[in-house]
C-alpha cells in the first residue's frame, strides 16, 4: 500500500471508534469469505475482496436486490491512488472502509460522488427519472429492512396503510426540492427529463437530510453493522416513533410507514419518540362528543382524516386541545397531506389561528378547526360529525396550504387522533369521577343486574399494562374486564 493510499485509508479508518472498526472488520471478513480476524492495519487485509455475489448473498432477505446492486456500485466507485478506476469487479478493503466512512460519517461533499454512482453506474449528469428511481428504491429499502429487522416499534405492514403509494408520494416530495442553478424547481414530466449535474445533486443531498438518514439506515440495518452503537443521531433513533394503542385492536391506521417517517420528522424533537392512538372513528364511533372526550387535555397530537374521495390529510396540534371559543396553539402547529400528495405546510406568520375546538355554543362555530378563519378554515370538522371543509383560495392564510380535501366541502369517511411525545400529567386519570367510581360495589351490582353505564363509552380504553382486577369483599362475584372473578383475589393483567 503506497503512502498516499495508506494515509487516506488511515484517515478514514480513524473516524471510527475501536469497537466500530472491529465491527467493520468482522463484516468485511464475512463478505470476503475469510474467517480470520486480521487487524485493519495488516497489509494482507487489502488482498481480501468482496464480490457482488457475496454482497447479494448477505443481503438477500434484509434488502431488495436493486438496493444491493446500488450499494455495490457505490463501493466500486471509490478510486484508489495508483489503481485503474472501475476495472476491478471486486471491492477491496480500502474501498469498503472509505465507502462506510463517507456515507456514515462524511459531509454532503464526501457523499455525493458515491451517491451519483449509486444512482447511475456511469455517474452524472443524471436525469430526474434516474434520481426518482433511486429515491423510490431507497425508501422501499428503508421500509423493508425495518420491517425485516422488526424495528418498526409497534407499527407493521399489517396495521398501517399499504406503503406502495406512500413510497411514491414521499419520493415525489423529496424530489420537489431539486433546484437548478438559476433557482427554478422543475416539476412533473419536466423534472423527470431534466439533466442535473453533480453540484445540483450535492445541494439537494445537503438540503434534504432524509437522503443521508435513509442511506445510513439501509447500511446499518441491511448489512447489520454499527446499528447498535451509540453514535447514531436522533434522526435515526427517532426515524420511526414507538406506536402505542393499536396492537390487538384490529385497526389499520390511515397512515402508511413512509408518511409516519416524514410527518414525524417535522414534529418538535422532544415529541418524535412516541405516538399513542387517542381516537379512531372505527373504534370509538362517529361522534363529535366521543372525539372531544378522547382528545381534550391529552397533550400535542396529530389529526388525520380520510374523506369519501380517499384523500388523506390532517394537522399537528402543538398544545392540548381545550374546548373554548378562542384560537389556541402556537407556531409549531402545521397542516399536512398524505394522499394523493405528501407534504407539510407550516405557519406563515399572517395570523395566530393555529387550532380551535368548540362544542355546545350558540354564538360561536362548533367544531374542530386549524388555520384560516371562522367559516373558512384550512381544515374543519363540524360538530355535526361527518361534515367538514378545507377552504383555500388560493392558500390558507395561516399555513399556506392548498385545499387538502378532494372537494372543498367534504364528507368524512374515517378519522384518527394520535398523541405525540409523553402525555402531560394532566392527562392522567385525575378528572371528575362518576359516583360509581367512588362506590365500585354499586358499579358491580349495576353490571350484574344487566344495566349499562351511559358514560363508560367516553372513557379512554385501558392499556394492557394498566388493567387491574378489583376486589370487593362483600360481593360474591365481581366483574373485571369481560369476566367475573371471586372476591379476595388480587390479580394484575387482563382477564
Coordinates of C-alpha atoms in Angstrom, one line a residue:
X1 CA 0.0 0.0 0.0
X2 CA 1.6 3.3 -1.1
X3 CA 2.0 6.3 1.3
X4 CA -0.8 8.4 -0.3
X5 CA -3.2 5.4 -0.3
X6 CA -2.2 4.4 3.2
X7 CA -2.7 7.9 4.6
X8 CA -6.1 8.3 3.0
X9 CA -7.2 4.9 4.3
X10 CA -5.9 5.6 7.8
X11 CA -7.7 9.0 7.8
X12 CA -11.0 7.3 7.0
X13 CA -10.3 4.5 9.5
X14 CA -9.6 7.0 12.3
X15 CA -13.2 8.2 12.1
X16 CA -14.4 5.0 13.6
X17 CA -14.1 4.1 17.3
X18 CA -12.1 0.9 18.1
X19 CA -15.4 -1.1 18.6
X20 CA -16.7 0.3 15.3
X21 CA -13.5 -0.7 13.5
X22 CA -13.9 -4.2 14.9
X23 CA -17.5 -4.5 13.5
X24 CA -16.4 -3.3 10.1
X25 CA -13.5 -5.8 10.1
X26 CA -15.9 -8.6 11.0
X27 CA -18.4 -7.7 8.3
X28 CA -15.7 -7.4 5.6
X29 CA -14.2 -10.8 6.7
X30 CA -17.7 -12.3 6.4
X31 CA -18.3 -10.8 3.0
X32 CA -14.9 -11.7 1.7
X33 CA -15.3 -15.3 2.8
X34 CA -12.5 -15.1 5.3
X35 CA -12.8 -16.5 8.8
X36 CA -9.7 -14.7 10.0
X37 CA -9.8 -11.6 12.2
X38 CA -6.9 -9.8 10.7
X39 CA -6.4 -6.2 12.0
X40 CA -7.3 -3.3 9.8
X41 CA -3.6 -2.3 9.6
X42 CA -2.5 -5.6 8.3
X43 CA -1.3 -5.1 4.7
X44 CA -2.5 -8.5 3.7
X45 CA -6.1 -7.4 4.5
X46 CA -6.0 -5.4 1.3
X47 CA -5.8 -8.7 -0.7
X48 CA -9.2 -9.8 0.5
X49 CA -12.1 -8.7 -1.7
X50 CA -15.9 -8.6 -1.8
X51 CA -17.8 -9.6 -4.9
X52 CA -21.4 -8.6 -5.9
X53 CA -22.5 -12.2 -5.4
X54 CA -21.2 -12.2 -1.8
X55 CA -23.0 -9.0 -1.1
X56 CA -26.2 -10.3 -2.6
X57 CA -26.0 -13.5 -0.6
X58 CA -25.5 -11.5 2.6
X59 CA -28.4 -9.1 2.0
X60 CA -30.8 -11.4 0.1
X61 CA -33.5 -11.1 2.8
X62 CA -33.0 -7.8 4.5
X63 CA -32.6 -5.7 1.4
X64 CA -34.3 -5.6 -2.0
X65 CA -32.0 -6.7 -4.8
X66 CA -31.9 -3.3 -6.6
X67 CA -30.5 -1.6 -3.5
X68 CA -27.8 -4.2 -3.0
X69 CA -26.7 -3.6 -6.6
X70 CA -26.6 0.2 -5.8
X71 CA -24.5 -0.4 -2.7
X72 CA -22.1 -2.4 -4.7
X73 CA -21.8 0.2 -7.4
X74 CA -21.2 2.8 -4.7
X75 CA -18.3 0.8 -3.2
X76 CA -16.9 0.1 -6.6
X77 CA -16.8 3.8 -7.4
X78 CA -14.2 4.5 -4.8
X79 CA -11.0 5.3 -6.7
X80 CA -7.8 4.2 -5.0
X81 CA -4.5 6.0 -5.8
X82 CA -2.3 4.1 -8.2
X83 CA -5.0 1.8 -9.4
X84 CA -7.1 1.9 -12.6
X85 CA -10.6 3.3 -12.0
X86 CA -13.5 1.0 -12.5
X87 CA -11.7 -2.0 -13.9
X88 CA -11.9 -4.4 -10.9
X89 CA -15.2 -6.1 -10.3
X90 CA -14.3 -6.8 -6.7
X91 CA -14.3 -4.5 -3.7
X92 CA -11.0 -4.0 -1.8
X93 CA -10.9 -3.4 1.9
X94 CA -9.8 0.2 1.5
X95 CA -12.8 0.8 -0.8
X96 CA -15.1 -0.8 1.7
X97 CA -13.9 1.3 4.6
X98 CA -13.9 4.6 2.6
X99 CA -17.5 3.8 1.5
X100 CA -18.5 3.3 5.1
X101 CA -16.6 6.4 6.2
X102 CA -18.1 8.8 3.6
X103 CA -21.7 7.6 3.8
X104 CA -21.9 7.2 7.6
X105 CA -19.5 9.9 8.8
X106 CA -19.0 12.2 5.9
X107 CA -20.5 15.5 4.7
X108 CA -22.5 16.1 1.6
X109 CA -19.4 16.8 -0.5
X110 CA -17.9 13.4 0.5
X111 CA -21.1 11.5 -0.1
X112 CA -22.0 12.9 -3.4
X113 CA -19.7 11.0 -5.8
X114 CA -20.8 7.7 -4.2
X115 CA -24.5 8.7 -4.4
X116 CA -24.0 9.7 -8.1
X117 CA -22.7 6.2 -8.9
X118 CA -25.4 4.6 -6.8
X119 CA -28.0 6.4 -9.0
X120 CA -26.2 5.5 -12.2
X121 CA -23.1 3.4 -12.8
X122 CA -21.8 6.0 -15.3
X123 CA -22.2 9.0 -13.0
X124 CA -23.6 12.3 -14.0
X125 CA -25.2 14.3 -15.3
X126 CA -28.3 12.5 -14.3
X127 CA -31.9 12.7 -15.5
X128 CA -34.7 13.4 -12.9
X129 CA -36.2 10.0 -13.7
X130 CA -33.0 8.2 -12.6
X131 CA -33.0 10.2 -9.3
X132 CA -36.6 9.3 -8.9
X133 CA -35.9 5.6 -9.3
X134 CA -33.1 5.8 -6.8
X135 CA -35.1 7.6 -4.2
X136 CA -38.0 5.2 -4.5
X137 CA -35.6 2.3 -4.2
X138 CA -34.1 3.9 -1.1
X139 CA -37.4 4.5 0.7
X140 CA -38.7 1.0 -0.3
X141 CA -35.5 -0.4 1.2
X142 CA -35.9 1.5 4.5
X143 CA -39.4 0.2 4.9
X144 CA -38.4 -3.3 4.0
X145 CA -35.3 -3.6 6.2
X146 CA -37.0 -2.0 9.3
X147 CA -39.9 -4.5 8.9
X148 CA -37.5 -7.4 8.4
X149 CA -35.4 -6.5 11.4
X150 CA -38.5 -5.9 13.5
X151 CA -37.5 -2.3 14.1
X152 CA -40.9 -0.6 13.3
X153 CA -41.5 -0.2 17.1
X154 CA -45.1 -1.5 17.2
X155 CA -46.1 -0.4 13.7
X156 CA -46.2 -3.1 11.0
X157 CA -47.1 -3.5 7.3
X158 CA -50.3 -5.1 8.5
X159 CA -51.6 -2.4 10.9
X160 CA -50.8 0.5 8.6
X161 CA -52.0 1.6 5.1
X162 CA -50.2 0.0 2.2
X163 CA -46.8 1.6 1.7
X164 CA -46.5 1.4 -2.1
X165 CA -48.3 4.7 -2.8
X166 CA -46.6 6.2 0.3
X167 CA -43.2 5.4 -1.2
X168 CA -44.0 7.2 -4.4
X169 CA -45.6 10.1 -2.5
X170 CA -42.5 10.6 -0.2
X171 CA -40.1 10.3 -3.2
X172 CA -42.1 12.9 -5.1
X173 CA -42.0 15.2 -2.1
X174 CA -38.2 14.8 -1.6
X175 CA -37.6 15.3 -5.4
X176 CA -39.6 18.6 -5.3
X177 CA -36.5 20.1 -3.5
X178 CA -34.3 19.6 -6.6
X179 CA -33.3 23.1 -7.6
X180 CA -31.4 24.1 -10.8
X181 CA -28.5 26.7 -10.5
X182 CA -30.9 29.5 -11.5
X183 CA -33.1 28.7 -8.5
X184 CA -36.0 27.1 -10.5
X185 CA -37.6 23.8 -9.5
X186 CA -38.8 21.7 -12.4
X187 CA -42.0 19.8 -11.7
X188 CA -43.9 16.8 -13.2
X189 CA -42.7 15.4 -16.5
X190 CA -40.3 18.3 -16.9
X191 CA -38.4 17.2 -13.7
X192 CA -38.1 13.6 -15.0
X193 CA -36.5 14.7 -18.3
X194 CA -34.2 17.4 -16.8
X195 CA -30.5 16.8 -16.5
X196 CA -29.0 17.5 -13.1
X197 CA -25.2 17.8 -12.6
X198 CA -23.2 16.9 -9.5
X199 CA -23.4 20.3 -7.9
X200 CA -27.2 20.4 -8.1
X201 CA -27.4 16.9 -6.6
X202 CA -24.9 17.7 -3.9
X203 CA -27.0 20.8 -2.9
X204 CA -30.1 18.5 -2.8
X205 CA -28.4 16.0 -0.5
X206 CA -27.3 18.8 1.7
X207 CA -30.8 20.4 1.9
X208 CA -32.8 17.1 2.2
X209 CA -31.5 15.3 5.3
X210 CA -33.7 12.2 4.7
X211 CA -31.4 11.0 1.9
X212 CA -28.4 10.7 4.2
X213 CA -30.5 9.3 7.1
X214 CA -32.1 6.7 4.8
X215 CA -28.7 5.6 3.4
X216 CA -27.4 5.2 7.0
X217 CA -30.4 3.1 7.9
X218 CA -30.0 0.9 4.8
X219 CA -26.3 0.3 5.6
X220 CA -26.6 -0.2 9.3
X221 CA -29.7 -2.4 9.2
X222 CA -29.2 -4.0 5.8
X223 CA -25.6 -5.0 6.5
X224 CA -26.1 -5.4 10.2
X225 CA -23.2 -3.1 11.1
X226 CA -22.9 -0.3 13.6
X227 CA -26.7 -0.5 14.2
X228 CA -26.4 -0.9 18.0
X229 CA -23.7 1.6 18.8
X230 CA -24.4 4.9 20.4
X231 CA -23.1 7.2 17.7
X232 CA -26.5 7.2 15.9
X233 CA -28.2 10.6 15.8
X234 CA -31.8 11.3 16.9
X235 CA -32.7 11.4 13.2
X236 CA -32.0 7.7 13.1
X237 CA -33.1 6.7 16.6
X238 CA -36.5 8.5 16.2
X239 CA -36.9 7.8 12.5
X240 CA -40.0 5.7 13.4
X241 CA -41.8 6.6 16.7
X242 CA -42.9 3.9 19.1
X243 CA -46.6 3.0 18.4
X244 CA -49.0 2.6 21.3
X245 CA -52.7 1.8 21.5
X246 CA -53.2 0.0 18.2
X247 CA -51.9 -3.5 19.0
X248 CA -54.6 -6.2 19.0
X249 CA -57.5 -3.9 18.2
X250 CA -58.0 -4.9 14.6
X251 CA -57.4 -1.4 13.3
X252 CA -55.4 -0.5 10.2
X253 CA -54.1 3.1 10.6
X254 CA -54.8 5.7 8.0
X255 CA -51.0 6.4 8.0
X256 CA -48.5 4.4 5.9
X257 CA -44.9 3.9 7.1
X258 CA -43.3 6.5 4.7
X259 CA -45.9 9.1 5.8
X260 CA -45.2 8.3 9.5
X261 CA -41.5 8.7 8.9
X262 CA -42.0 12.0 7.1
X263 CA -44.6 13.6 9.4
X264 CA -42.6 12.5 12.5
X265 CA -39.5 14.3 11.2
X266 CA -41.4 17.6 11.2
X267 CA -42.5 17.3 14.9
X268 CA -40.6 19.0 17.6
X269 CA -37.6 16.8 18.6
X270 CA -39.0 16.1 22.1
X271 CA -42.2 14.6 20.6
X272 CA -40.7 12.3 18.0
X273 CA -40.2 9.2 20.1
X274 CA -43.8 8.0 20.6
X275 CA -47.3 8.1 19.1
X276 CA -50.3 6.9 21.0
X277 CA -53.7 6.4 19.5
X278 CA -56.3 8.5 21.2
X279 CA -59.3 8.3 18.9
X280 CA -60.3 6.2 15.9
X281 CA -63.8 6.6 14.4
X282 CA -63.7 2.9 13.7
X283 CA -63.1 2.1 17.4
X284 CA -64.9 4.9 19.2
X285 CA -67.7 5.7 16.8
X286 CA -68.7 8.6 14.6
X287 CA -69.5 11.1 17.3
X288 CA -68.1 14.6 18.0
X289 CA -68.7 14.1 21.7
X290 CA -66.6 11.0 21.6
X291 CA -63.9 12.8 19.7
X292 CA -63.8 15.6 22.3
X293 CA -63.8 13.1 25.2
X294 CA -60.8 11.3 23.8
X295 CA -58.6 14.2 22.8
X296 CA -59.1 17.1 25.3
X297 CA -56.2 17.7 27.6
X298 CA -54.1 14.8 26.2
X299 CA -51.2 16.9 25.0
X300 CA -49.9 17.6 21.5
X301 CA -51.4 15.4 18.8
X302 CA -51.8 14.6 15.2
X303 CA -55.3 14.5 13.5
X304 CA -55.6 12.6 10.2
X305 CA -58.8 12.4 8.1
X306 CA -59.9 10.5 5.1
X307 CA -62.7 11.9 3.0
X308 CA -65.1 9.9 0.9
X309 CA -62.9 10.5 -2.2
X310 CA -59.9 8.8 -0.5
X311 CA -57.9 12.0 0.2
X312 CA -55.9 11.8 3.4
X313 CA -54.9 15.0 5.3
X314 CA -54.7 16.4 8.7
X315 CA -52.8 18.7 11.1
X316 CA -50.5 18.8 14.1
X317 CA -51.7 20.5 17.3
X318 CA -48.8 21.7 19.4
X319 CA -50.9 22.0 22.6
X320 CA -53.6 20.0 24.3
X321 CA -57.0 20.6 22.8
X322 CA -59.3 22.6 25.0
X323 CA -63.0 23.2 24.4
X324 CA -63.3 27.0 24.3
X325 CA -64.4 29.6 21.7
X326 CA -60.9 31.0 21.1
X327 CA -58.0 30.0 18.9
X328 CA -55.2 28.2 20.7
X329 CA -51.8 26.6 20.0
X330 CA -48.6 28.2 18.6
X331 CA -46.4 28.5 15.5
X332 CA -45.2 24.8 15.8
X333 CA -48.6 23.7 14.5
X334 CA -48.9 22.7 10.9
X335 CA -51.2 21.1 8.3
X336 CA -50.3 18.2 6.1
X337 CA -51.5 16.0 3.3
X338 CA -50.7 12.2 3.0
X339 CA -52.6 11.3 -0.2
X340 CA -52.6 11.9 -3.1
X341 CA -49.6 14.0 -2.2
X342 CA -47.4 14.0 0.8
X343 CA -46.5 17.5 2.1
X344 CA -46.3 19.6 5.3
X345 CA -47.5 23.2 5.5
X346 CA -46.1 25.4 8.2
X347 CA -47.2 28.7 9.6
X348 CA -46.9 31.9 7.6
X349 CA -47.0 34.5 10.4
X350 CA -50.1 36.1 8.9
X351 CA -52.3 35.3 11.9
X352 CA -52.3 33.1 15.0
X353 CA -55.4 30.9 14.1
X354 CA -53.5 27.7 14.8
X355 CA -56.1 25.5 16.3
X356 CA -59.7 25.7 17.5
X357 CA -62.1 23.4 19.3
X358 CA -65.6 24.4 20.5
X359 CA -68.7 22.5 21.4
X360 CA -72.2 23.3 22.7
X361 CA -72.0 27.1 22.0
X362 CA -74.8 29.0 20.3
X363 CA -72.9 32.2 19.4
X364 CA -69.6 30.7 18.0
X365 CA -68.9 27.9 15.5
X366 CA -68.9 24.4 17.0
X367 CA -66.3 22.0 15.7
X368 CA -62.5 21.4 15.3
X369 CA -60.5 23.7 13.0
X370 CA -57.0 24.6 12.1
X371 CA -55.9 27.6 10.1
X372 CA -57.8 30.3 8.2
X373 CA -60.8 31.8 10.0
X374 CA -64.3 31.0 11.1
X375 CA -66.3 29.6 8.2
X376 CA -63.1 29.4 6.1
X377 CA -60.7 27.0 7.8
X378 CA -57.7 25.3 6.2
X379 CA -59.1 22.2 8.0
X380 CA -62.5 22.0 9.7
X381 CA -64.6 19.1 11.2
X382 CA -68.1 20.2 12.1
X383 CA -69.7 19.3 15.4
X384 CA -72.4 17.8 13.2
X385 CA -69.9 14.9 12.8
X386 CA -69.2 13.7 9.3
X387 CA -69.2 17.2 7.7
X388 CA -66.1 19.3 7.1
X389 CA -64.4 21.7 4.8
X390 CA -60.9 22.7 3.6
X391 CA -61.0 26.2 2.1
X392 CA -58.1 27.8 0.4
X393 CA -58.4 30.3 -2.4
X394 CA -55.7 30.1 -3.3
X395 CA -54.0 29.2 0.0
X396 CA -54.8 29.0 3.7
X397 CA -53.7 32.3 5.4
X398 CA -52.3 30.6 8.5
X399 CA -50.4 27.7 6.9
X400 CA -50.1 28.5 3.2
X401 CA -51.8 25.1 2.5
X402 CA -53.9 24.4 -0.6
X403 CA -57.3 22.7 -0.4
X404 CA -56.5 19.4 1.3
X405 CA -59.7 17.5 0.5
X406 CA -60.9 16.4 -2.9
X407 CA -63.9 18.8 -2.6
X408 CA -64.0 22.0 -0.6
X409 CA -66.9 20.7 1.5
X410 CA -66.3 17.1 2.2
X411 CA -67.8 14.1 3.9
X412 CA -65.6 12.4 6.5
X413 CA -65.0 8.7 5.9
X414 CA -62.6 8.0 8.8
X415 CA -60.6 9.8 11.4
X416 CA -57.7 9.2 13.8
X417 CA -56.1 11.3 16.5
X418 CA -52.6 10.4 17.8
X419 CA -51.0 11.9 20.9
X420 CA -47.3 12.5 20.2
X421 CA -44.5 12.5 22.8
X422 CA -45.0 11.9 26.5
X423 CA -48.5 12.6 27.9
X424 CA -48.9 15.6 30.1
X425 CA -49.5 15.0 33.8
X426 CA -53.0 16.4 33.4
X427 CA -53.8 13.6 31.0
X428 CA -53.8 11.1 33.9
X429 CA -57.0 9.7 35.4
X430 CA -57.4 12.6 37.8
X431 CA -60.6 14.1 36.3
X432 CA -64.1 14.1 37.8
X433 CA -65.2 10.6 38.9
X434 CA -68.5 9.0 38.4
X435 CA -70.4 8.2 41.6
X436 CA -69.9 4.5 40.5
X437 CA -66.1 5.1 40.6
X438 CA -66.5 6.3 44.2
X439 CA -68.6 3.3 45.1
X440 CA -67.3 0.4 43.0
X441 CA -69.6 -2.1 44.7
X442 CA -72.6 -0.2 43.3
X443 CA -70.9 -0.4 39.9
X444 CA -70.5 -4.2 40.2
X445 CA -74.2 -4.7 41.3
X446 CA -75.4 -2.5 38.5
X447 CA -73.5 -4.5 35.9
X448 CA -74.6 -7.8 37.4
X449 CA -78.2 -6.6 37.1
X450 CA -77.6 -6.1 33.4
X451 CA -77.6 -2.3 33.5
X452 CA -75.0 -0.4 31.4
X453 CA -73.2 2.8 32.3
X454 CA -74.0 5.6 29.8
X455 CA -70.8 7.4 30.4
X456 CA -68.5 4.4 30.0
X457 CA -68.1 4.9 26.3
X458 CA -66.5 8.3 26.8
X459 CA -63.6 6.8 28.8
X460 CA -60.3 6.1 27.1
X461 CA -59.7 2.3 26.9
X462 CA -57.3 1.0 29.5
X463 CA -53.9 -0.2 28.2
X464 CA -52.8 -3.7 28.9
X465 CA -50.3 -2.8 31.5
X466 CA -52.9 -0.6 33.3
X467 CA -55.7 -3.2 33.7
X468 CA -56.3 -4.5 37.2
X469 CA -58.8 -6.8 38.9
X470 CA -60.8 -5.1 41.6
X471 CA -61.6 -6.8 44.9
X472 CA -64.7 -6.1 46.9
X473 CA -65.1 -8.5 49.9
X474 CA -68.9 -8.0 50.3
X475 CA -69.7 -9.2 46.7
X476 CA -70.0 -12.8 45.7
X477 CA -68.7 -12.3 42.2
X478 CA -67.1 -9.2 40.8
X479 CA -66.8 -8.2 37.2
X480 CA -63.3 -7.2 35.9
X481 CA -62.8 -6.6 32.2
X482 CA -65.1 -9.0 30.4
X483 CA -65.3 -11.7 33.1
X484 CA -66.2 -12.3 36.8
X485 CA -63.7 -13.4 39.5
X486 CA -64.0 -14.5 43.1
X487 CA -63.6 -11.9 45.8
X488 CA -60.5 -11.6 47.9
X489 CA -58.4 -12.2 44.7
X490 CA -55.8 -9.7 43.6
X491 CA -54.5 -10.2 40.1
X492 CA -52.7 -7.9 37.7
X493 CA -53.3 -8.0 34.0
X494 CA -56.3 -8.6 31.8
X495 CA -58.9 -11.3 32.0

